[in-house]
Coordinates of C-alpha atoms and ligand atoms in Angstrom, one line a residue:
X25 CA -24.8 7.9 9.2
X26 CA -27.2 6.3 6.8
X27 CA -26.1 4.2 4.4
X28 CA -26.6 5.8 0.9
X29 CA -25.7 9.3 2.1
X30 CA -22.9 11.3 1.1
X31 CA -20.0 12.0 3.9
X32 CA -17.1 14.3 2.6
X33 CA -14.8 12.0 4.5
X34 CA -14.9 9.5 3.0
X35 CA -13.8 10.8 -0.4
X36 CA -10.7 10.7 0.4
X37 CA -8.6 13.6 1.9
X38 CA -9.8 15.7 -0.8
X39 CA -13.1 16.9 -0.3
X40 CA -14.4 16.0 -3.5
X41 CA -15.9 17.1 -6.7
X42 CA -18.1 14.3 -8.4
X43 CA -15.5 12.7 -10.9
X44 CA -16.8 13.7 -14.6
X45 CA -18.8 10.9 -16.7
X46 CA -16.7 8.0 -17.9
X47 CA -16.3 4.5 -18.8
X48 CA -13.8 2.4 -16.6
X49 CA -12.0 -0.2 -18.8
X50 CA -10.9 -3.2 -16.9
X51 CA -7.8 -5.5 -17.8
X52 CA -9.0 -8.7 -16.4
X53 CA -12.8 -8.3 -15.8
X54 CA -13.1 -11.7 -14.9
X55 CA -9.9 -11.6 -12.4
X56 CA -9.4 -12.0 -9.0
X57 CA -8.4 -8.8 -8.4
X58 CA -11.6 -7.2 -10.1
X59 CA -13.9 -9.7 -8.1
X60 CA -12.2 -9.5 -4.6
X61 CA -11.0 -5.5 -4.4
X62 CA -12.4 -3.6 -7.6
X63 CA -15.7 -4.3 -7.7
X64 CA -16.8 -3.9 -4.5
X65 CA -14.9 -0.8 -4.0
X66 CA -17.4 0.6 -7.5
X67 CA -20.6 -0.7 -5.7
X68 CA -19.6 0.5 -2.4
X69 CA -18.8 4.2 -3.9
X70 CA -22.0 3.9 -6.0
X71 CA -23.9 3.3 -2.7
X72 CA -22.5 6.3 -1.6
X73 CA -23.5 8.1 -4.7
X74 CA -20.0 9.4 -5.2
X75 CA -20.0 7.8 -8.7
X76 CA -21.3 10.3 -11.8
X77 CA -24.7 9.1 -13.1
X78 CA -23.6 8.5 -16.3
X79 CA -20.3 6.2 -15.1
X80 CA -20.0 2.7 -17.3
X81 CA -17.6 -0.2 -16.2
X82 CA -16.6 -2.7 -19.4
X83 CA -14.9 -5.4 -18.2
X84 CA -11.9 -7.2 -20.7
X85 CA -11.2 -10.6 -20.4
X86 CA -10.0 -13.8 -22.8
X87 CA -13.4 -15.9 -22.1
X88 CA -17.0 -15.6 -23.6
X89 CA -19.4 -14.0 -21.4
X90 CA -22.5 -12.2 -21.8
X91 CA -22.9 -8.6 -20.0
X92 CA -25.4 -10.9 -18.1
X93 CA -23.5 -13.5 -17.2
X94 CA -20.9 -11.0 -16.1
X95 CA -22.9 -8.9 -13.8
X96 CA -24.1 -12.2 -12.7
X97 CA -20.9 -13.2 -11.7
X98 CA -19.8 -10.1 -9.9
X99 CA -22.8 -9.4 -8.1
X100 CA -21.4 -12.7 -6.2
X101 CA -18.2 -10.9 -5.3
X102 CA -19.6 -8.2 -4.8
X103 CA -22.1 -9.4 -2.1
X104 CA -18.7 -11.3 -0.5
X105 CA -16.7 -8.2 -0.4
X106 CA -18.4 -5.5 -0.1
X107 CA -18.1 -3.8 3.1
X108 CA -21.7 -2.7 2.9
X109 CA -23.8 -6.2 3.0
X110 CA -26.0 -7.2 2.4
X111 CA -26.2 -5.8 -1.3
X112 CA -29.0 -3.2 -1.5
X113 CA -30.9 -4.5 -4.4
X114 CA -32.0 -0.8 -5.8
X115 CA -28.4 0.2 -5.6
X116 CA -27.2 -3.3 -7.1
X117 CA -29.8 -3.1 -10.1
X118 CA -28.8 0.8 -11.0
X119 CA -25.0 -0.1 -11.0
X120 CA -25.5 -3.4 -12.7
X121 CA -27.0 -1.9 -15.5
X122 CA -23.3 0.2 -16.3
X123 CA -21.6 -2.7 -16.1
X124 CA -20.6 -4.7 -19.7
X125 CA -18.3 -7.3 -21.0
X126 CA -16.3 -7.5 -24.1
X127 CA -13.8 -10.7 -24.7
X128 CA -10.7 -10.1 -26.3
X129 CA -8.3 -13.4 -27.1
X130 CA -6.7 -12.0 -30.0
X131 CA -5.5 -8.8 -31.9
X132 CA -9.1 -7.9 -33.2
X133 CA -10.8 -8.2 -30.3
X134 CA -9.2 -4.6 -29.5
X135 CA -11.0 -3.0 -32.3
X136 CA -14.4 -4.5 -31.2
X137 CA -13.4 -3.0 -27.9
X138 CA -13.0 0.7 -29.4
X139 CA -16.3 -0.1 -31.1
X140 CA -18.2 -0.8 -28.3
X141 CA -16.4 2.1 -26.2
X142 CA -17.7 4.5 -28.9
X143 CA -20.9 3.1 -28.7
X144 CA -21.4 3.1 -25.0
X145 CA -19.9 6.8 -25.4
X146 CA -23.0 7.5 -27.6
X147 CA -25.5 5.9 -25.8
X148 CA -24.3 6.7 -22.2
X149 CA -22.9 10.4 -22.4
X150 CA -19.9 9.0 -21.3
X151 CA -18.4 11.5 -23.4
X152 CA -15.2 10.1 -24.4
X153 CA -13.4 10.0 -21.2
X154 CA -11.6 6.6 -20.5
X155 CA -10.0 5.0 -17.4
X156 CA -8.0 2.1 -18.1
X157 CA -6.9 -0.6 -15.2
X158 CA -4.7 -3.4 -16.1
X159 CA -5.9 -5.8 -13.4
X160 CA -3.8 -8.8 -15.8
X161 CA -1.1 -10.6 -14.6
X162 CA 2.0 -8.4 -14.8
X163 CA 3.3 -10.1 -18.5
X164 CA -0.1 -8.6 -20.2
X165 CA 0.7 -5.0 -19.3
X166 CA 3.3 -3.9 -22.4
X167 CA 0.9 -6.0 -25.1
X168 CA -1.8 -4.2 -23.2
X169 CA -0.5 -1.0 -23.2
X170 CA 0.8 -1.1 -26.8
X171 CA -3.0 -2.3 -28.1
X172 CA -4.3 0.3 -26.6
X173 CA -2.1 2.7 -28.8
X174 CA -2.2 0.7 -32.0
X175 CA -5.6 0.1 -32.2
X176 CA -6.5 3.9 -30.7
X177 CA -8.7 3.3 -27.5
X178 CA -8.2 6.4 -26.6
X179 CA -10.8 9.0 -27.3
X180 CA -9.2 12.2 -28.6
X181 CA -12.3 14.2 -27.5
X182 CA -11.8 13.1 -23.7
X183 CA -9.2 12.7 -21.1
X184 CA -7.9 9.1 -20.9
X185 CA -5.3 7.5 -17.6
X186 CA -4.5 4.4 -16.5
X187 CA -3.7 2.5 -13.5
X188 CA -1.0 0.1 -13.1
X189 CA -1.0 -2.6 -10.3
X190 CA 1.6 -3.5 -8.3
X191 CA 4.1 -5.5 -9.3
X192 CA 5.5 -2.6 -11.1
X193 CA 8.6 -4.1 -12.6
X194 CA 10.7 -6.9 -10.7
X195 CA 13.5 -4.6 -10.5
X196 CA 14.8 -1.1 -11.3
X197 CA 15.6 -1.8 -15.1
X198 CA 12.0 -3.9 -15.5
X199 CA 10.2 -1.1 -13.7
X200 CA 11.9 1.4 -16.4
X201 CA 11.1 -0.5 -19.7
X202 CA 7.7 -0.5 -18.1
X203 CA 7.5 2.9 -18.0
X204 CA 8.7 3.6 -21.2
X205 CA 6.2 1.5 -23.0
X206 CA 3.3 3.2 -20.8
X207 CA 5.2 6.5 -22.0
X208 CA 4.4 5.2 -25.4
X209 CA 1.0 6.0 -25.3
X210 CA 0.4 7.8 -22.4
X211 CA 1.8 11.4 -20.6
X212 CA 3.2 10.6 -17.0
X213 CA 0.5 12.7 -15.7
X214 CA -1.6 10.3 -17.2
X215 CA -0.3 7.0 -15.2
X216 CA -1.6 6.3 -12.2
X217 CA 0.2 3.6 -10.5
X218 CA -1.4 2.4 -7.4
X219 CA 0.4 1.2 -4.0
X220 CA -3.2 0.6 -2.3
X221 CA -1.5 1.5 1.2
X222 CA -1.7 5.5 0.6
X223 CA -5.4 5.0 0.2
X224 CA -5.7 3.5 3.6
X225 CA -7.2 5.7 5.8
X226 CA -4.8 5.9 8.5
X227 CA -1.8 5.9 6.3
X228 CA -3.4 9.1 4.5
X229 CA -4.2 10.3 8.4
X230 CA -0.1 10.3 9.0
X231 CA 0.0 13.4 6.5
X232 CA -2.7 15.1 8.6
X233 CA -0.9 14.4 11.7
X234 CA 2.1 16.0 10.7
X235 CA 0.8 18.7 8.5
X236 CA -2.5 19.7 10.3
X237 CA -0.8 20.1 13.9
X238 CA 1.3 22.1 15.1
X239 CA 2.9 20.2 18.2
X240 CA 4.4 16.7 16.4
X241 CA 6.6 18.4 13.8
X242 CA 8.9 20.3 15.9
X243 CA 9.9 17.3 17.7
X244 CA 9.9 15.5 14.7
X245 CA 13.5 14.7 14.2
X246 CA 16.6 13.6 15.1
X247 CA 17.6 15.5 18.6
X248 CA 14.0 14.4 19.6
X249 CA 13.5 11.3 18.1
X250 CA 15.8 8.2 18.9
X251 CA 14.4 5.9 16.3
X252 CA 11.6 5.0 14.2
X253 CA 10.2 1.3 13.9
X254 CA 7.9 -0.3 11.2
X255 CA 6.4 -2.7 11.3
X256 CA 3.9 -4.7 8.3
X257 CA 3.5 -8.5 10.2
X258 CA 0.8 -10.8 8.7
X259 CA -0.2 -13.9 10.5
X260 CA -1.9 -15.4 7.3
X261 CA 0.9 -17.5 4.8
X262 CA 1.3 -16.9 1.0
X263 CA -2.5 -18.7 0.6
X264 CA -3.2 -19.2 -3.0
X265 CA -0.2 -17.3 -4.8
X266 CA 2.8 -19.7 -3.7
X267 CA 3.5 -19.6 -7.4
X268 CA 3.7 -15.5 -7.8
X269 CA 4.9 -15.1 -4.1
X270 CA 8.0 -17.7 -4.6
X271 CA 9.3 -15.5 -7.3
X272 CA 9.0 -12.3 -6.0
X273 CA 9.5 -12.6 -2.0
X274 CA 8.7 -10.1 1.3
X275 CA 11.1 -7.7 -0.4
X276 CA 9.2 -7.2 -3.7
X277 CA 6.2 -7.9 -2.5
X278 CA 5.9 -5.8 0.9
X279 CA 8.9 -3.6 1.5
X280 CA 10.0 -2.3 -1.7
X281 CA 6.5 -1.0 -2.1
X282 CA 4.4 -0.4 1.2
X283 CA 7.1 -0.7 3.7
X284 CA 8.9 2.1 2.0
X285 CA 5.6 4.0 1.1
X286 CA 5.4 4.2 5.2
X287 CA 9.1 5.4 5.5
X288 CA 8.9 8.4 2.8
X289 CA 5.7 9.5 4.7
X290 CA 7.2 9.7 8.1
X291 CA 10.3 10.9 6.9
X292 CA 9.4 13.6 4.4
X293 CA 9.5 17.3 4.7
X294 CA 6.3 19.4 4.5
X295 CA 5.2 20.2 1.1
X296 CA 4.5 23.2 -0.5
X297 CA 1.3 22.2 -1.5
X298 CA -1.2 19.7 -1.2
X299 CA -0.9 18.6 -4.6
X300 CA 0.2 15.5 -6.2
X301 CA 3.3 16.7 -7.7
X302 CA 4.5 18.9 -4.4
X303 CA 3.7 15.6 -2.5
X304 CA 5.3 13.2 -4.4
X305 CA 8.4 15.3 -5.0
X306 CA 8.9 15.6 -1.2
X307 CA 9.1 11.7 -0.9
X308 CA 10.9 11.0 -4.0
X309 CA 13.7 13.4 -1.8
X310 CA 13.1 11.3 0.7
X311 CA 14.2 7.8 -0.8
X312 CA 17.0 9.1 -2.6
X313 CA 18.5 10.5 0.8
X314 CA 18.2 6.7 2.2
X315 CA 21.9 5.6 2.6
X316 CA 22.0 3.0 -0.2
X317 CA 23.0 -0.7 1.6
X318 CA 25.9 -1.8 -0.2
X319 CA 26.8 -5.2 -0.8
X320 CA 29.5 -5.6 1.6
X321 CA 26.7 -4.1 4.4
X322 CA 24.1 -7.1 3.6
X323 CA 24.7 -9.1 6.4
X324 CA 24.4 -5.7 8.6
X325 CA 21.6 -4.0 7.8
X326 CA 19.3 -6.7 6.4
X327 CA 18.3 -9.7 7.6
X328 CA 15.5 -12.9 5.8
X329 CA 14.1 -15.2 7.2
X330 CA 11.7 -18.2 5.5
X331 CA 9.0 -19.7 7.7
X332 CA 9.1 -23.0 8.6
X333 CA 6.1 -25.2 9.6
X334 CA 4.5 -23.7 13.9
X335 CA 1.2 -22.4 15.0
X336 CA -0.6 -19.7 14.4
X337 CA -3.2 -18.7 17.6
X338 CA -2.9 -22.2 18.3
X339 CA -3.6 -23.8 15.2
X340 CA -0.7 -26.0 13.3
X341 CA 0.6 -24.5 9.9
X342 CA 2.7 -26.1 7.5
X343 CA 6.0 -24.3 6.9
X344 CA 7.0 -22.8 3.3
X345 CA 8.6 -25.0 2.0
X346 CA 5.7 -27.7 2.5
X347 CA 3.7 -25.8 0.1
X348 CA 2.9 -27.3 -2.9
X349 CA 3.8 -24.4 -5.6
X350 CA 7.3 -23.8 -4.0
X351 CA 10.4 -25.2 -5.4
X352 CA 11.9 -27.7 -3.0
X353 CA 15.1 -25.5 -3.5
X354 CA 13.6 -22.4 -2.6
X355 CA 15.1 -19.7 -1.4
X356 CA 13.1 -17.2 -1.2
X357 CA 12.5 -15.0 1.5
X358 CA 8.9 -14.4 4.1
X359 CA 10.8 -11.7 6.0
X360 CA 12.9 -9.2 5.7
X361 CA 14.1 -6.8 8.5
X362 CA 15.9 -3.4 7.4
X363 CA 18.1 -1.0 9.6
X364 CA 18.0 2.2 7.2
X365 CA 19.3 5.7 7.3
X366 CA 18.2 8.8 5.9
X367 CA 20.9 11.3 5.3
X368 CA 19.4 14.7 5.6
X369 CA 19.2 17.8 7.7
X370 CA 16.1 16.6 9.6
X371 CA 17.0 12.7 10.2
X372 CA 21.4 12.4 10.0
X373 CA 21.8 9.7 12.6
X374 CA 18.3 8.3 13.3
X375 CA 18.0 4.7 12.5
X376 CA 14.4 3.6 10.7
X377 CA 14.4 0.3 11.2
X378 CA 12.1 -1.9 9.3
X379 CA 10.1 -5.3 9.3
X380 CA 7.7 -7.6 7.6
X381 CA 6.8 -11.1 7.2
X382 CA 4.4 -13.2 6.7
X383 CA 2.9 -16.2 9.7
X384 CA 4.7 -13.9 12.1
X385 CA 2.1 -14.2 15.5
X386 CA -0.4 -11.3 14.4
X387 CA -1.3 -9.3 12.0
X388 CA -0.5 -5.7 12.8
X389 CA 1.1 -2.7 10.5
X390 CA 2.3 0.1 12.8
X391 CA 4.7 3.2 13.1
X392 CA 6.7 3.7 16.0
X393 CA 7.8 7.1 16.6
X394 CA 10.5 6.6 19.7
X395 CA 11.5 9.9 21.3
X396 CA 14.8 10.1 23.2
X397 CA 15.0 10.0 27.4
X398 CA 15.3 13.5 29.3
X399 CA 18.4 14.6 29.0
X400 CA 18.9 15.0 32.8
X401 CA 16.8 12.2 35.3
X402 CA 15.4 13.9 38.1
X403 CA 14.1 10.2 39.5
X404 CA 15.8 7.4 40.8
X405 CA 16.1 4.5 38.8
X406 CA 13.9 2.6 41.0
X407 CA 11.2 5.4 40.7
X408 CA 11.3 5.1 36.9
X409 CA 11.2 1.2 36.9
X410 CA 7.8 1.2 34.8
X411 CA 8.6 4.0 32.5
X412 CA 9.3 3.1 29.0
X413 CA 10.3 5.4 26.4
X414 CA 7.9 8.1 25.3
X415 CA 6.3 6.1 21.6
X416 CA 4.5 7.5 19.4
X417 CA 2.5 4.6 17.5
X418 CA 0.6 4.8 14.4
X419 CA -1.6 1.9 14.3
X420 CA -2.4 1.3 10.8
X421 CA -4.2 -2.0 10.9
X422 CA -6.4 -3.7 12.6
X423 CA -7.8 -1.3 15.5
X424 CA -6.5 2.0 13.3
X425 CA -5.6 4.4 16.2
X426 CA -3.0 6.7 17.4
X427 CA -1.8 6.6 20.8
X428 CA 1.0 8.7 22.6
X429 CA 2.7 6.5 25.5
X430 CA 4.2 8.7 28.3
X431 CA 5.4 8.6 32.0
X432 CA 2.7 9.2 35.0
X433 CA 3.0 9.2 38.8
X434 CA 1.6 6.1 40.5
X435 CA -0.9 7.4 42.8
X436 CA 0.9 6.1 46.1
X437 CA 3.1 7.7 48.3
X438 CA 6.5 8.5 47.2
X439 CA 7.0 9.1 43.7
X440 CA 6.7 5.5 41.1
X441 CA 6.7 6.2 37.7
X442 CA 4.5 4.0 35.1
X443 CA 3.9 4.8 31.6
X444 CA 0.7 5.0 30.3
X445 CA -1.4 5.9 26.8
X446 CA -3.5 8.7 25.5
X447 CA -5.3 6.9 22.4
X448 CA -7.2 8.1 19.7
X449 CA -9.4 5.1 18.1
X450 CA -10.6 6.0 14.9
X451 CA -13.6 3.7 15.7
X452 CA -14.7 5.9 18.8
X453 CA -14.2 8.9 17.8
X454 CA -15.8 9.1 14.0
X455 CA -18.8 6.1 14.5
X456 CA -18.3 5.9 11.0
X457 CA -16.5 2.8 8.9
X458 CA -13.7 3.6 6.7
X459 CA -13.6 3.4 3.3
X460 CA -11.4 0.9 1.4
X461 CA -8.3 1.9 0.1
X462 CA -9.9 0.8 -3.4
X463 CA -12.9 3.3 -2.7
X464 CA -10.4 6.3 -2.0
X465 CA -8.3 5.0 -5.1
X466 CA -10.7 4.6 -7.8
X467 CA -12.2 7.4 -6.6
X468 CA -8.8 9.9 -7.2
X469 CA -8.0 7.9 -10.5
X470 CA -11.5 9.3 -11.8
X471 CA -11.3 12.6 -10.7
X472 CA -7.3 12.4 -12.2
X473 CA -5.3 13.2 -8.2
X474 CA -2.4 11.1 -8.5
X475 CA -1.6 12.7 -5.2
X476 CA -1.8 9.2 -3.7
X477 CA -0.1 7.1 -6.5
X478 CA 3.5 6.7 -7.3
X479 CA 5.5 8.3 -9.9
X480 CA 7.8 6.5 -12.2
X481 CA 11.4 8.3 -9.8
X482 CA 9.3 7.0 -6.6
X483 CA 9.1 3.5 -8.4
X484 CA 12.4 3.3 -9.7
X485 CA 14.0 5.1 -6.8
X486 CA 12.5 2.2 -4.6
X487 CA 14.0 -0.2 -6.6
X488 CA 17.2 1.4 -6.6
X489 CA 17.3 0.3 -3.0
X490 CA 16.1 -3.1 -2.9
X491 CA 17.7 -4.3 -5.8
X492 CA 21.7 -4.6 -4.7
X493 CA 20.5 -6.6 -1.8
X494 CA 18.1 -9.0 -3.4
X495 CA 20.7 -9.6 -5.6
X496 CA 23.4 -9.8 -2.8
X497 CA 21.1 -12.3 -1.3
X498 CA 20.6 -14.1 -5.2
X499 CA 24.2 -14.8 -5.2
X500 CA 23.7 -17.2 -2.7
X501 CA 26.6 -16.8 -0.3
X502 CA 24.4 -15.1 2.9
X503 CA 22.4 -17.8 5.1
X504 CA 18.8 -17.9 5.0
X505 CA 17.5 -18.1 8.4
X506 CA 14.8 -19.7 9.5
X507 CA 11.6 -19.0 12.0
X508 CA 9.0 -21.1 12.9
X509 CA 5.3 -19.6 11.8
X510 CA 3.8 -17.4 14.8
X511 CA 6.9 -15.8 16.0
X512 CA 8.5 -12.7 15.0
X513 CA 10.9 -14.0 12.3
X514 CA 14.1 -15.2 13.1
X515 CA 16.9 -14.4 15.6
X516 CA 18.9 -12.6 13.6
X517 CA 16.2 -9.9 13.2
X518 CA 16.3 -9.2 17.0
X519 CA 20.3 -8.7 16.3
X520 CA 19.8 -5.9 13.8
X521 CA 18.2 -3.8 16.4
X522 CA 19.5 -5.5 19.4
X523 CA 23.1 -4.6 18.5
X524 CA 22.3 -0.3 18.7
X525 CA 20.9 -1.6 22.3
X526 CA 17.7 -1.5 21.3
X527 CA 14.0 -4.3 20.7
X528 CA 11.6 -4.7 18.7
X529 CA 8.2 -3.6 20.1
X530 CA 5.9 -6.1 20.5
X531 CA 2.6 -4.6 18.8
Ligands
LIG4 C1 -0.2 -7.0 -1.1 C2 0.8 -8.2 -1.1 O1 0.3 -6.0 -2.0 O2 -0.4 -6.5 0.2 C3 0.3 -9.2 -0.2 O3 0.9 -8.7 -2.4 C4 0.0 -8.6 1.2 O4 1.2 -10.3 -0.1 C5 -0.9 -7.4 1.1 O5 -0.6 -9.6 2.0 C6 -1.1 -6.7 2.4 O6 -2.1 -5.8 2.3 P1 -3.1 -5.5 3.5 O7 -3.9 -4.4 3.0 O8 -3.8 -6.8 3.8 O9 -2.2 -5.1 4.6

């Protein structure tokens, strides 16, 4: 497909109207997180003409900066992380132009803000309508949020919503206040708080498998299915953000947020519609039918692990600790393995266990759908030697793919059993790159679906079951394991699944 033209697919699952004219109002213009992801998501939807012609970003930050020197600066990230390189130059020099900088360091920089807003409403046709992003460390949000209120960003004339990035809250009562402060100025319909896994393409492409086919859901529970794995494994360490990660840790970093983002979406019952409240009501169900994992079932049905210094594809890496940002005393967790439970009609009995960590050998994120055995063998065991259990595995990231593993007949006499694969790679089959989760995001956020955002119950009911056993592990009394960078995390992990008789899969 040529680059510049417009394929429905890649607007998300929706097939998309354009998103109406508006002005995009970025929380830490000059940030990573607006250089690295947000940026080059814009240019890459711009490319694709899926923004509105009259679409304006202002970026906010502390420092002085000309619009100049700021589309100067993110023309830079932009042709690092785009997926599209190099830049086009026509398409770079049309979006540049909608791209401006205000600075605010104190109080009154806020009414300058609404000035220029109004203006760039006037000038623009923007016509009043106003997307906010805090892309601000986590500590900026509530002076943020209550700025905008007090000094009246919001246009009445047009619709205004906001996105909130992860970390929302460091725990159930944080995650609350938060809420209420956004509530403070803004409807829930109006807060748009992102977990950029449910814009990935293949984690949106689980809802189509399930909903758009008629032969996965009725095996899809627990007298077919023996168990379900997850898996989010990264090879890469904590990098730059020793200081942020050593605070928060795999569980609020990764699990209570993707990891369980993954779970509701395997586990949850069809909706009624495809709509963001019918979705997201569905997986709020979901979560609050986990079993909760009581203190006194820590040492059960969760296991940590901190990496210590090994190799990675060959290459030495310094272990955690060695870092220069963590406390020598840390003990804070790079992995976290879960054995959970959800206590419904569809899933009573079926264990979803759960793991992520970081320097484990590779990076993969998968799904493992594990169906039971036959219920009567008609082969000798030697026959089945090379069968392994029917899987069904949703290959998130890297090489997104489905593939359904089943039992064949080894063409030689006799009958010998192997198990083989039926794949679907999304490469093959669609010749086309997807989108980045940021492109699908931003993209739902202007056109106001929060179909693929979480609600404040999703957030806080996430934290309801994370929190008793970070602070179960807080309290200090429950080893901290070790395992050595580039393998899968430590021993004790293979003893939460090992103990129900079954492994890990190696993905
Ligand atoms: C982020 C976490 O939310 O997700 C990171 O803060 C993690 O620590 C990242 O590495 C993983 O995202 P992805 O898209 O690379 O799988």
């Amino acid at each position: 497909m040529a680059v510049g033209s417009v394929n429905p697919l890649r607007a998300g699952l929706r097939l998309g109207r354009m998103p109406e004219p508006s002005v995009m109002v970025i929380f830490g213009g000059t940030g990573d997180l607006t250089a690295r992801k947000l940026m080059p998501a814009l240019y890459d939807l711009a490319r694709q003409r899926l923004l509105p012609p009259a679409f304006v970003v202002v970026g906010v930050g502390r420092g002085q900066m000309t619009d100049a020197e700021f589309r100067g600066q993110l023309r830079g990230a932009v042709a690092e992380h785009s997926r599209s390189r190099p830049i086009d130059e026509d398409v770079w020099r049309s979006f540049a132009e909608r791209l401006f900088y205000v600075s605010v360091r104190a109080d009154e920089g806020y009414d300058d803000l609404r000035r220029r807003l109004g203006q760039l409403d006037r000038d623009l046709g923007t016509e009043g309508d106003r997307l906010f992003y805090l892309a601000t460390p986590p500590a900026a949000y509530v002076p943020i949020v209550r700025s905008i209120g007090r000094h009246e960003l919001r246009n009445g004339d047009g619709w205004a919503r906001i996105v909130v990035e992860k970390p929302v809250g460091h725990d159930l009562a944080s995650a609350t206040a938060l809420s209420h402060t956004l509530h403070e100025v803004f409807d829930e319909d109006e807060i748009f708080r992102i977990d950029h896994y449910l814009g990935k393409e293949t984690v949106q492409n689980l809802i189509v498998l399930r909903f758009a086919n008629s032969i996965f859901e009725p095996v899809w529970d627990r007298r077919y299915v023996d168990h379900v794995q997850i898996t989010v494994a990264e090879s890469l360490g904590v990098g730059e953000r020793a200081e942020y990660y050593d605070r928060a840790g795999a569980m609020r970093d990764v699990v209570q947020n993707h990891l369980l983002q993954l779970l509701t979406l395997v586990a949850m019952e069809p909706p009624a519609a495809f709509d963001a409240n019918a979705v997201r009501d569905e997986k709020v169900k979901v979560l609050r039918a986990i079993r909760p994992i009581r203190a006194e079932e820590v040492a059960e049905r969760a296991v940590r692990g901190q990496y210590t210094a090994g190799f990675i594809e060959g290459e030495p890496v310094p272990g955690y600790h060695e870092l220069a940002e963590v406390a020598p005393e840390s003990r804070t967790e790079t992995f976290v393995g879960l054995k959970l439970f959800v206590d419904n009609w569809r899933w009573e009995g079926t264990p979803f266990y759960l793991r992520h960590g970081k320097r484990l050998p590779k990076r993969a994120t998968e799904i493992a759908i594990q169906f039971r055995a036959v219920p009567h063998q008609l082969f000798s065991a030697d026959a089945r030697e090379g069968l392994e259990p029917n899987t069904l595995v949703v290959r998130i990231q890297p090489e997104e793919g489905i593939s359904l593993k089943f039992g064949a007949k080894v063409p030689v006499q006799g009958v010998r059993i192997r198990s083989v694969a039926m794949d679907f790679v999304y490469d093959a089959s669609f010749l086309i790159d997807a989108p980045d989760a940021y492109e699908t995001l931003l993209l739902d956020a202007l056109r106001g679906d929060a179909t693929l955002f979480t609600r404040q119950d999703e957030t806080e009911e996430q934290w309801r079951l994370v929190d008793p056993i970070i602070e179960s592990w807080r309290s200090g009394q429950l080893d901290l394991p070790d395992y050595a960078a580039g393998t899968w995390g430590p021993t004790e992990a293979d003893l939460l699944i090992g103990r129900d008789g079954r492994e890990w899969r190696q993905p």
